[in-house]
mmCIF file of C-alpha atoms in Angstrom:
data_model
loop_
_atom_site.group_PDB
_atom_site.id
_atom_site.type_symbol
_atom_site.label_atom_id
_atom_site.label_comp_id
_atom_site.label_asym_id
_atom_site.label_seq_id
_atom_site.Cartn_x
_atom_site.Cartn_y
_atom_site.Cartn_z
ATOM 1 C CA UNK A 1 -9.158 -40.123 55.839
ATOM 2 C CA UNK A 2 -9.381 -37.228 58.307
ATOM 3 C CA UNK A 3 -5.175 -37.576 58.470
ATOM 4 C CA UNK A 4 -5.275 -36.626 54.653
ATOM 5 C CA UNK A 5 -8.465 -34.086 54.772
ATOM 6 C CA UNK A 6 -7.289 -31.949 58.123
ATOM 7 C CA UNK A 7 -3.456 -30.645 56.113
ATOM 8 C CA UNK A 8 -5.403 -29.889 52.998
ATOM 9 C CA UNK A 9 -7.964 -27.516 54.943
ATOM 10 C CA UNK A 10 -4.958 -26.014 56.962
ATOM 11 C CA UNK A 11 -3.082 -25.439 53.280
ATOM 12 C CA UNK A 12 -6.380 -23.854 51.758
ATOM 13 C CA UNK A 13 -7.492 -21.610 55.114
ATOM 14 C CA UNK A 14 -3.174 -20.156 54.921
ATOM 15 C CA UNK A 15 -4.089 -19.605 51.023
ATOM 16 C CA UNK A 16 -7.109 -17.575 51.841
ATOM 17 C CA UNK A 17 -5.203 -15.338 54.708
ATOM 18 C CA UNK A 18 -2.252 -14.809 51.851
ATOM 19 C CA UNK A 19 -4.730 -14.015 49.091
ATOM 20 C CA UNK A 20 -6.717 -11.578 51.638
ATOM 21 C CA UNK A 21 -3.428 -9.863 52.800
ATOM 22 C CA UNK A 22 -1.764 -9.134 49.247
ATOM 23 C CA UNK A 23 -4.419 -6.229 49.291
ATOM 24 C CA UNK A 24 -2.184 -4.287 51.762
ATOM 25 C CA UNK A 25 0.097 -3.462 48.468
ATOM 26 C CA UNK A 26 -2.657 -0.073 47.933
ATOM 27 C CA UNK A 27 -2.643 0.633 51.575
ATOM 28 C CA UNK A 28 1.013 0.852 51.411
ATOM 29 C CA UNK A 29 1.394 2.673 47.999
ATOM 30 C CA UNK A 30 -1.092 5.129 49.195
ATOM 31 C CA UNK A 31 -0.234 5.582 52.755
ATOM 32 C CA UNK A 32 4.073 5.015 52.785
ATOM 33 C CA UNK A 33 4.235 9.624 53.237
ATOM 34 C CA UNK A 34 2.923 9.522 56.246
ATOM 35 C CA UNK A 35 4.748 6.786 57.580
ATOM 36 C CA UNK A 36 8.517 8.325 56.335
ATOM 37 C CA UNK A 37 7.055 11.662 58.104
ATOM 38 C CA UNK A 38 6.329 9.694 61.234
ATOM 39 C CA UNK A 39 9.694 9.135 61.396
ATOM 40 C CA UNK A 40 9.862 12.395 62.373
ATOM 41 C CA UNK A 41 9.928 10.831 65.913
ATOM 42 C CA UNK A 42 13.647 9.607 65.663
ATOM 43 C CA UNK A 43 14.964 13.355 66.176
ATOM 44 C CA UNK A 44 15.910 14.650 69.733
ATOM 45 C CA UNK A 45 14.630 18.280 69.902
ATOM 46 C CA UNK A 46 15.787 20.590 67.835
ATOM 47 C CA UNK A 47 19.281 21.055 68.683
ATOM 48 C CA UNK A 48 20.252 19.821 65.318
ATOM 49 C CA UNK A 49 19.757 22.637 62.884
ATOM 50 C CA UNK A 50 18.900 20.119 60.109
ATOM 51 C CA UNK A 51 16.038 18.557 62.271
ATOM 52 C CA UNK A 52 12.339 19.197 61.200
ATOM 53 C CA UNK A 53 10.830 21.707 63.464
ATOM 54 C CA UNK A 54 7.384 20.563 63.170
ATOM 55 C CA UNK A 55 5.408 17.744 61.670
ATOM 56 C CA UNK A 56 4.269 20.813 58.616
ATOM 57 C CA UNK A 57 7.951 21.831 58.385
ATOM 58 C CA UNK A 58 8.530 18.053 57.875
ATOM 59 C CA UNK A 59 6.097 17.558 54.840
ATOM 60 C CA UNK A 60 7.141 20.494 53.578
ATOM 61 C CA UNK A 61 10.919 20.089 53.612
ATOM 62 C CA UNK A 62 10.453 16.969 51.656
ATOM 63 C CA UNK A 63 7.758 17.889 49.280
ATOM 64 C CA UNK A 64 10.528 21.404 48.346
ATOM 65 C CA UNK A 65 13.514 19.601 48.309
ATOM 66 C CA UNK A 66 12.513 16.473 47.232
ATOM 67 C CA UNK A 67 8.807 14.563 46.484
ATOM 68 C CA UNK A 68 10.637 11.048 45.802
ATOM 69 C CA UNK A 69 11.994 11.271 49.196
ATOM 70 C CA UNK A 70 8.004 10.220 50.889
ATOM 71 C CA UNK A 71 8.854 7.030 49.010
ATOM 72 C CA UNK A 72 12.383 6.376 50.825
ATOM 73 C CA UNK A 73 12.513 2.820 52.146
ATOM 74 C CA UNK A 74 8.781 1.995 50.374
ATOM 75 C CA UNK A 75 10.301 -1.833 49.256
ATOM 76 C CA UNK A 76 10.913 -3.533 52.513
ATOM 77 C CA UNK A 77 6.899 -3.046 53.322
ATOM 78 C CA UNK A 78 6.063 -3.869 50.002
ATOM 79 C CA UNK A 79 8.104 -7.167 50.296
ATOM 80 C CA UNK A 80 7.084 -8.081 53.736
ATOM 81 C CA UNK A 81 3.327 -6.260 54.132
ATOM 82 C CA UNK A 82 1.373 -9.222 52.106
ATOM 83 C CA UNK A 83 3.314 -12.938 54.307
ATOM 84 C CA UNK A 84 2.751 -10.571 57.212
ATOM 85 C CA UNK A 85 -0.625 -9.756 57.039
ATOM 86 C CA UNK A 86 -0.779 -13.750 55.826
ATOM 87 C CA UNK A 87 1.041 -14.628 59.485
ATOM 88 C CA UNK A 88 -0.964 -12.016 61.706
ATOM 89 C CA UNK A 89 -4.596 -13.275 60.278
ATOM 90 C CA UNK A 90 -3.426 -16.744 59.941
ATOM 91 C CA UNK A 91 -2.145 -17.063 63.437
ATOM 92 C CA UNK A 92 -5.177 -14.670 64.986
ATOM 93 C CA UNK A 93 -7.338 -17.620 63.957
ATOM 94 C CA UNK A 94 -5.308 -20.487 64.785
ATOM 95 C CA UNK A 95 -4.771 -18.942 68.202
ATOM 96 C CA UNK A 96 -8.466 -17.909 68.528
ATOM 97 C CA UNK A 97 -9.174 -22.002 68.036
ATOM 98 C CA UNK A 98 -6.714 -22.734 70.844
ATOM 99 C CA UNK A 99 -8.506 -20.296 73.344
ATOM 100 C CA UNK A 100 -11.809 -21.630 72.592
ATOM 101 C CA UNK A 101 -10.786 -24.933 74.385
ATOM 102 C CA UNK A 102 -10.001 -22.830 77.460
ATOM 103 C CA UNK A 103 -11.723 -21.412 80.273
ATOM 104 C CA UNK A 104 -11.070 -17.804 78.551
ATOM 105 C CA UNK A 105 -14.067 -15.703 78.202
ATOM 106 C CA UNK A 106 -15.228 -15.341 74.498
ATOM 107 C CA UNK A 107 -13.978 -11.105 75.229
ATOM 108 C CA UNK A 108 -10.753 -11.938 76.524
ATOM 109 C CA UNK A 109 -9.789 -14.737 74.090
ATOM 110 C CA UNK A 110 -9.739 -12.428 71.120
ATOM 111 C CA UNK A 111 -7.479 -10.216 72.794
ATOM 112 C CA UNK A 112 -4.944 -12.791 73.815
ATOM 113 C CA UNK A 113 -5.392 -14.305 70.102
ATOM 114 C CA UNK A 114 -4.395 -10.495 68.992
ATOM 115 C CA UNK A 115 -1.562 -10.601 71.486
ATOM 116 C CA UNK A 116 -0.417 -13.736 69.743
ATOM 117 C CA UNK A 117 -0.655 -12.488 66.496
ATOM 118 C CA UNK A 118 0.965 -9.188 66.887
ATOM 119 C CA UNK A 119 3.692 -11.128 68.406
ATOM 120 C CA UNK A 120 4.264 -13.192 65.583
ATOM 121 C CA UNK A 121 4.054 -11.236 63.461
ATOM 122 C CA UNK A 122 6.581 -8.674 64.594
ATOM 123 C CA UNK A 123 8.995 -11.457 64.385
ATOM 124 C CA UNK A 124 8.647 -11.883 61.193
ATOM 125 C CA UNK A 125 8.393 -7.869 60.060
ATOM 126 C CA UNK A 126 11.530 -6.579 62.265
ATOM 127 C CA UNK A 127 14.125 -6.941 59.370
ATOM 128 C CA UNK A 128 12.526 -5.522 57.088
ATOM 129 C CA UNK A 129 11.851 -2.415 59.707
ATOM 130 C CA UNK A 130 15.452 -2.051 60.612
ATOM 131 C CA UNK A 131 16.121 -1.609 56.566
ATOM 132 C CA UNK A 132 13.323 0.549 56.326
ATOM 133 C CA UNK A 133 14.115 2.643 59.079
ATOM 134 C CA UNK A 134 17.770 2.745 57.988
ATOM 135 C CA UNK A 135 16.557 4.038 54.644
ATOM 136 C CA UNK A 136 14.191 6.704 55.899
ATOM 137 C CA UNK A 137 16.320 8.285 58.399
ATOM 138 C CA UNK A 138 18.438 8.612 55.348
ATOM 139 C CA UNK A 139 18.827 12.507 54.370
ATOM 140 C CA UNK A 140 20.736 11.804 51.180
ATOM 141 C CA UNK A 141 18.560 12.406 47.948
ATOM 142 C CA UNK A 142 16.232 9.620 47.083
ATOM 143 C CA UNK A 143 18.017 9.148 44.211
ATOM 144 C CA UNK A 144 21.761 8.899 45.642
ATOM 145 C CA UNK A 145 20.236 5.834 48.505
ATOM 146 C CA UNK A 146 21.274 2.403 48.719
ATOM 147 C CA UNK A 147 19.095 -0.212 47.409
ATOM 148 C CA UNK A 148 16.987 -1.677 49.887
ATOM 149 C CA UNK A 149 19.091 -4.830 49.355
ATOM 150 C CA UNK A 150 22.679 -2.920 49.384
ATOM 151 C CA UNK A 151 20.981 -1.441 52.817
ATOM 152 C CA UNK A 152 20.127 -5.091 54.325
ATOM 153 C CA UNK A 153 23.829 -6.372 52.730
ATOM 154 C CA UNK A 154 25.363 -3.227 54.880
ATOM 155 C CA UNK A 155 23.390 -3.678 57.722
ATOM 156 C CA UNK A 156 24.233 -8.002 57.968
ATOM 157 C CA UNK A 157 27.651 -7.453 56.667
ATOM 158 C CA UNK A 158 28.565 -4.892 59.835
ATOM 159 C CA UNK A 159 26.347 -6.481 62.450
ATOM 160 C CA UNK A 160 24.749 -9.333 61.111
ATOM 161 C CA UNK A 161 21.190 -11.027 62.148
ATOM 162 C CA UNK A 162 21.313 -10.861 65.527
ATOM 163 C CA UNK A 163 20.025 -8.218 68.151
ATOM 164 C CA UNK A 164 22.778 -5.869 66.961
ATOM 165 C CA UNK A 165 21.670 -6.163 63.599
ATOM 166 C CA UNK A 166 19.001 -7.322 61.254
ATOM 167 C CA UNK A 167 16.932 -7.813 64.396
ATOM 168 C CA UNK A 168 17.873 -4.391 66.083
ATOM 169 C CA UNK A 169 14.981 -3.532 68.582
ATOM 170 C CA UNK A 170 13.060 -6.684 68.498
ATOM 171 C CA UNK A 171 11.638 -6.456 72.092
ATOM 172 C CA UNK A 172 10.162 -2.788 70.997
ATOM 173 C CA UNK A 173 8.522 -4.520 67.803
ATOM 174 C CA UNK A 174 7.148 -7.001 69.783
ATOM 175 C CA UNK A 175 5.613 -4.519 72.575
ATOM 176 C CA UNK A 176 4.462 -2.059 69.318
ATOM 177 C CA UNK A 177 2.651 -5.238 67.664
ATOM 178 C CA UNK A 178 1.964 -7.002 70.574
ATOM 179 C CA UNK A 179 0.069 -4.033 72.411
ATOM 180 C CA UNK A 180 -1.452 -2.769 68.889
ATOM 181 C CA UNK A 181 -3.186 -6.097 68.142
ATOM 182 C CA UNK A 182 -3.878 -7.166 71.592
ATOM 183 C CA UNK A 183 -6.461 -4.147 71.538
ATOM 184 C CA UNK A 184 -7.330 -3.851 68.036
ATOM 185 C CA UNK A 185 -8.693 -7.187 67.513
ATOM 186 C CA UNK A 186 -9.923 -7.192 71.077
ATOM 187 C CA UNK A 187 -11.949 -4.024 70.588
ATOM 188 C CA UNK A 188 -12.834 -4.523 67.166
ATOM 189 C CA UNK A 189 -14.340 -7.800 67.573
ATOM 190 C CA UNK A 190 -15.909 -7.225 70.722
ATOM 191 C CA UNK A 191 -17.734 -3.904 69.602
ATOM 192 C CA UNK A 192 -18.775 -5.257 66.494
ATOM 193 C CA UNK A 193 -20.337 -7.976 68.218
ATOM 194 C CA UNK A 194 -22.337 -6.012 70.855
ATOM 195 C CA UNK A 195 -23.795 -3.127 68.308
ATOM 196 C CA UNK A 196 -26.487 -5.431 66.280
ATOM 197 C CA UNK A 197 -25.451 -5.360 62.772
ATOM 198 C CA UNK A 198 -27.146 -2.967 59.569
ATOM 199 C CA UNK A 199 -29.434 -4.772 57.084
ATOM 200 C CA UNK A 200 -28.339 -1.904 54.827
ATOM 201 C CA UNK A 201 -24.687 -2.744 52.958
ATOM 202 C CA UNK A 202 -24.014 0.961 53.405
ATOM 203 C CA UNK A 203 -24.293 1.225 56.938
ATOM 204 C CA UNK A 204 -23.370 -1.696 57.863
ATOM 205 C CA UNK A 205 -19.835 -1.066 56.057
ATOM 206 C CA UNK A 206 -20.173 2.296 57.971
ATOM 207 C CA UNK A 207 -20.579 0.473 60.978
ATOM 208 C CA UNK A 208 -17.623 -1.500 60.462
ATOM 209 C CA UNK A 209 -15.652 1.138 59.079
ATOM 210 C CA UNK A 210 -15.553 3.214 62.118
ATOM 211 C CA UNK A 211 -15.206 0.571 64.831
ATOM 212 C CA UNK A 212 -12.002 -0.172 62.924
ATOM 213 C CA UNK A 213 -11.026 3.386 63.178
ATOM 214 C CA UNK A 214 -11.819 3.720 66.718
ATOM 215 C CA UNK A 215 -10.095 0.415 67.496
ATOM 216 C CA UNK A 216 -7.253 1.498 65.333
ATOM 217 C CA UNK A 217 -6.679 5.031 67.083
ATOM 218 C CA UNK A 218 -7.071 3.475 70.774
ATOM 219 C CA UNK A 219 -4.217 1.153 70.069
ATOM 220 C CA UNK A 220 -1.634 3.555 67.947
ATOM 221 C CA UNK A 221 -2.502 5.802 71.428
ATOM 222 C CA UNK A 222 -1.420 3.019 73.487
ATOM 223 C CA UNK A 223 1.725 1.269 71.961
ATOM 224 C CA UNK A 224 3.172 4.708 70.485
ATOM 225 C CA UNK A 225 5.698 4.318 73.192
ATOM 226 C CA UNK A 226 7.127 1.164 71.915
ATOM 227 C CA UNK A 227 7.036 2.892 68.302
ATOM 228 C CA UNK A 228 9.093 5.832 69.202
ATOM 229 C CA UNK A 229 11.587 3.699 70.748
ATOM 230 C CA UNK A 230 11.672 1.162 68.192
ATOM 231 C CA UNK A 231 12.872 4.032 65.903
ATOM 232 C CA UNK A 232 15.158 5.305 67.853
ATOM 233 C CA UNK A 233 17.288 2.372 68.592
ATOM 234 C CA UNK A 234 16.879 1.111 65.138
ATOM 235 C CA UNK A 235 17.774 4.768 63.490
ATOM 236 C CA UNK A 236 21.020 6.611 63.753
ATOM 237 C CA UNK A 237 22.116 7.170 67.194
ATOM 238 C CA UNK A 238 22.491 10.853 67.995
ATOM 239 C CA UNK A 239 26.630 10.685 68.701
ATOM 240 C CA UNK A 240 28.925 8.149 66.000
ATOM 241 C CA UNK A 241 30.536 5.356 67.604
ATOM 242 C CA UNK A 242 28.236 5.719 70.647
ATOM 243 C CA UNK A 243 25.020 3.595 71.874
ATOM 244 C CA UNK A 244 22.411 5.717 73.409
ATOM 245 C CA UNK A 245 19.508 3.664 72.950
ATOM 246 C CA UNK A 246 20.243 0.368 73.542
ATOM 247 C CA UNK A 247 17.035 -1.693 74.947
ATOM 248 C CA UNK A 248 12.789 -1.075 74.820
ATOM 249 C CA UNK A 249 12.282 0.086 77.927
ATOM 250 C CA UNK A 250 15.656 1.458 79.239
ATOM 251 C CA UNK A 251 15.123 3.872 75.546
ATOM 252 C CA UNK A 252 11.527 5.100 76.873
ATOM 253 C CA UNK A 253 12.787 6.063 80.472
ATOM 254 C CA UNK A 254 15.172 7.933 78.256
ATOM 255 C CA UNK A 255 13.432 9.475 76.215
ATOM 256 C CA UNK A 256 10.520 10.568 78.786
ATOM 257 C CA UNK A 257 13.565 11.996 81.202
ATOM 258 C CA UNK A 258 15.113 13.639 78.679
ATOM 259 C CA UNK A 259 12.142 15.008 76.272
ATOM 260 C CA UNK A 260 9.263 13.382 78.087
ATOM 261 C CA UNK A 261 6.411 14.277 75.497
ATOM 262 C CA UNK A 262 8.602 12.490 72.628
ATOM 263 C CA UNK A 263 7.097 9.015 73.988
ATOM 264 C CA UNK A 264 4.125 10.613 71.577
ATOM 265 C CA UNK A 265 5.911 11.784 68.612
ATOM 266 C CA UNK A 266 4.929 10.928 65.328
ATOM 267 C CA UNK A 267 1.323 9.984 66.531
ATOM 268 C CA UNK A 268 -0.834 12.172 64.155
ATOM 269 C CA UNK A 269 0.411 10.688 61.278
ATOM 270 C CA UNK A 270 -0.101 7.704 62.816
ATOM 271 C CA UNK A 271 -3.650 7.965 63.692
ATOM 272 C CA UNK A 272 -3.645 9.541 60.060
ATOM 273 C CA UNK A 273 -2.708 6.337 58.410
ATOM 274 C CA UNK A 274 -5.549 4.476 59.987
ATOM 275 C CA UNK A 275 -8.122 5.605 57.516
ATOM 276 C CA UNK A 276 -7.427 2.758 54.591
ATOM 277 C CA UNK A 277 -6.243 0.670 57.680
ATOM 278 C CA UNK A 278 -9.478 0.865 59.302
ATOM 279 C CA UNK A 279 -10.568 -1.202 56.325
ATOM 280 C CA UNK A 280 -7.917 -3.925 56.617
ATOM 281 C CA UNK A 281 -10.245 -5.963 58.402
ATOM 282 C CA UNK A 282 -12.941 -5.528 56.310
ATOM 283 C CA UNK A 283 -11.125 -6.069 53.152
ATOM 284 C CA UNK A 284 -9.772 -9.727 55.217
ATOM 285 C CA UNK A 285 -13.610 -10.108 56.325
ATOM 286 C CA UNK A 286 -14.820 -9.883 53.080
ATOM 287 C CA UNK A 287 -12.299 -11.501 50.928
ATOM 288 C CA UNK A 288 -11.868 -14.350 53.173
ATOM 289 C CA UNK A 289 -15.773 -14.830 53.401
ATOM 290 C CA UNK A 290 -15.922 -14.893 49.631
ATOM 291 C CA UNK A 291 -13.425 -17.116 49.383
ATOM 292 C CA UNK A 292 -14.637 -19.536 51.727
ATOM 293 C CA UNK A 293 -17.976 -19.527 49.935
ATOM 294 C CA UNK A 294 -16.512 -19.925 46.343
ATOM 295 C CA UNK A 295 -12.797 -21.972 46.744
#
């Protein structure tokens, strides 16, 4: 009896995470500008006369020349945003059970759970970043682009999966979603637990709402590093034919030799983007509550 009972509460708990995370499709729709303007952080300087000079020149170039182009690579998050906010919620509780059984403090447990998470997660997302990347760095019209699909068939058919390829800068993925959720859920958790909660719906979603923010701009602050070079070794490299940025850490020595406060580009719109994902877990709070109460 429990054999046949414990798979069918696993199976309903993964549907809830799934259902919760296909609410990331508005975040994206809403929020994809800033995040083809963040990769604003893939230039080196301004020694190439077509780079943006500023993070305003940047939105303005594209809204002038072309407002489509905010939307350049918007598909691969589309397709992978909902199974991996599925896997990072899924996973942040299944790991949060484990740690429970250990000598862990409650404090430290949720951020190891994060770390988990965030780890698993960016195995899962770091395809569909290298295509999305690919896309964005793109300066060809929005209309003139490859597919998304034509991009991942180019990308596999030159490369293929491996660290070369489809899974070009895994290690930086991992540090960017391992650090980010490590302190997000951490902090978030934590905080919400030691300020006593609001009787009043209002203030309490208040409450909520801005210990996501805060929680949300202390960790794009920390693991902005492992963003930048993410983007760089998974964008174009600045000289054809030759491999600049080749691993995580050997690209941010790079880059903070060479143009030192680059390690931070790209971090406003960053930080920007946090306002609907402040909510994300409230909208997985919620949802899943409700849907552990009614299904």
């Amino acid at each position: 009896m429990t054999t046949t009972q414990k798979p069918q509460s696993m199976l309903r708990e993964a549907s809830h995470q799934i259902i919760a995370g296909g609410s990331a499709l508005v975040e994206i729709c809403l929020m994809h500008p800033l995040d083809v303007v963040k990769t604003f952080q893939i230039q080196r300087g301004n020694s190439d006369p077509t780079s943006y000079k500023s993070l305003g020149d940047c939105f303005r170039t594209i809204f002038r020349n072309e407002i489509f182009g905010f939307y350049k690579g918007i598909l691969p998050p589309i397709v992978a945003e909902t199974p991996k906010r599925a896997v990072k919620f899924f996973t942040f509780e299944q790991y949060k059970k484990l740690l429970n059984l250990t000598p862990l403090s409650s404090g430290m447990a949720l951020s190891v759970a994060g770390l988990g998470a965030g780890l698993t997660e960016a195995v899962v997302v770091n395809p569909f970043e290298v295509v999305k990347v690919s896309l964005q760095a793109n300066r060809d019209a929005f209309k003139e682009q490859p597919s998304s699909f034509a991009q991942a068939r180019r990308i596999i058919k030159s490369d293929g999966f491996g660290l070369r390829g489809l899974n070009k800068g895994l290690t930086s993925t991992l540090g960017r979603h391992g650090v980010f959720n490590m302190i997000y859920f951490g902090f978030y958790f934590n905080v919400k637990d030691a300020i006593p909660a609001n009787p009043n719906p209002t203030l309490e979603f208040l409450r909520k709402f801005t210990i996501g923010l805060v929680s949300g701009t202390i960790s794009s602050c920390v693991n902005i590093p492992f963003d930048v070079a993410k983007s760089r070794i998974q964008g174009p490299q600045p000289v054809p034919g030759e491999i600049k940025y080749r691993t995580c850490f050997q690209t941010m020595a790079l880059v903070y030799r060479e143009e030192y406060l680059a390690l931070y580009k790209g971090l406003v719109p960053k930080i920007m983007r946090l306002g609907p994902g402040a909510v994300m877990l409230l909208v997985y709070e919620y949802v899943s509550g409700w849907l552990q109460r009614n299904w």
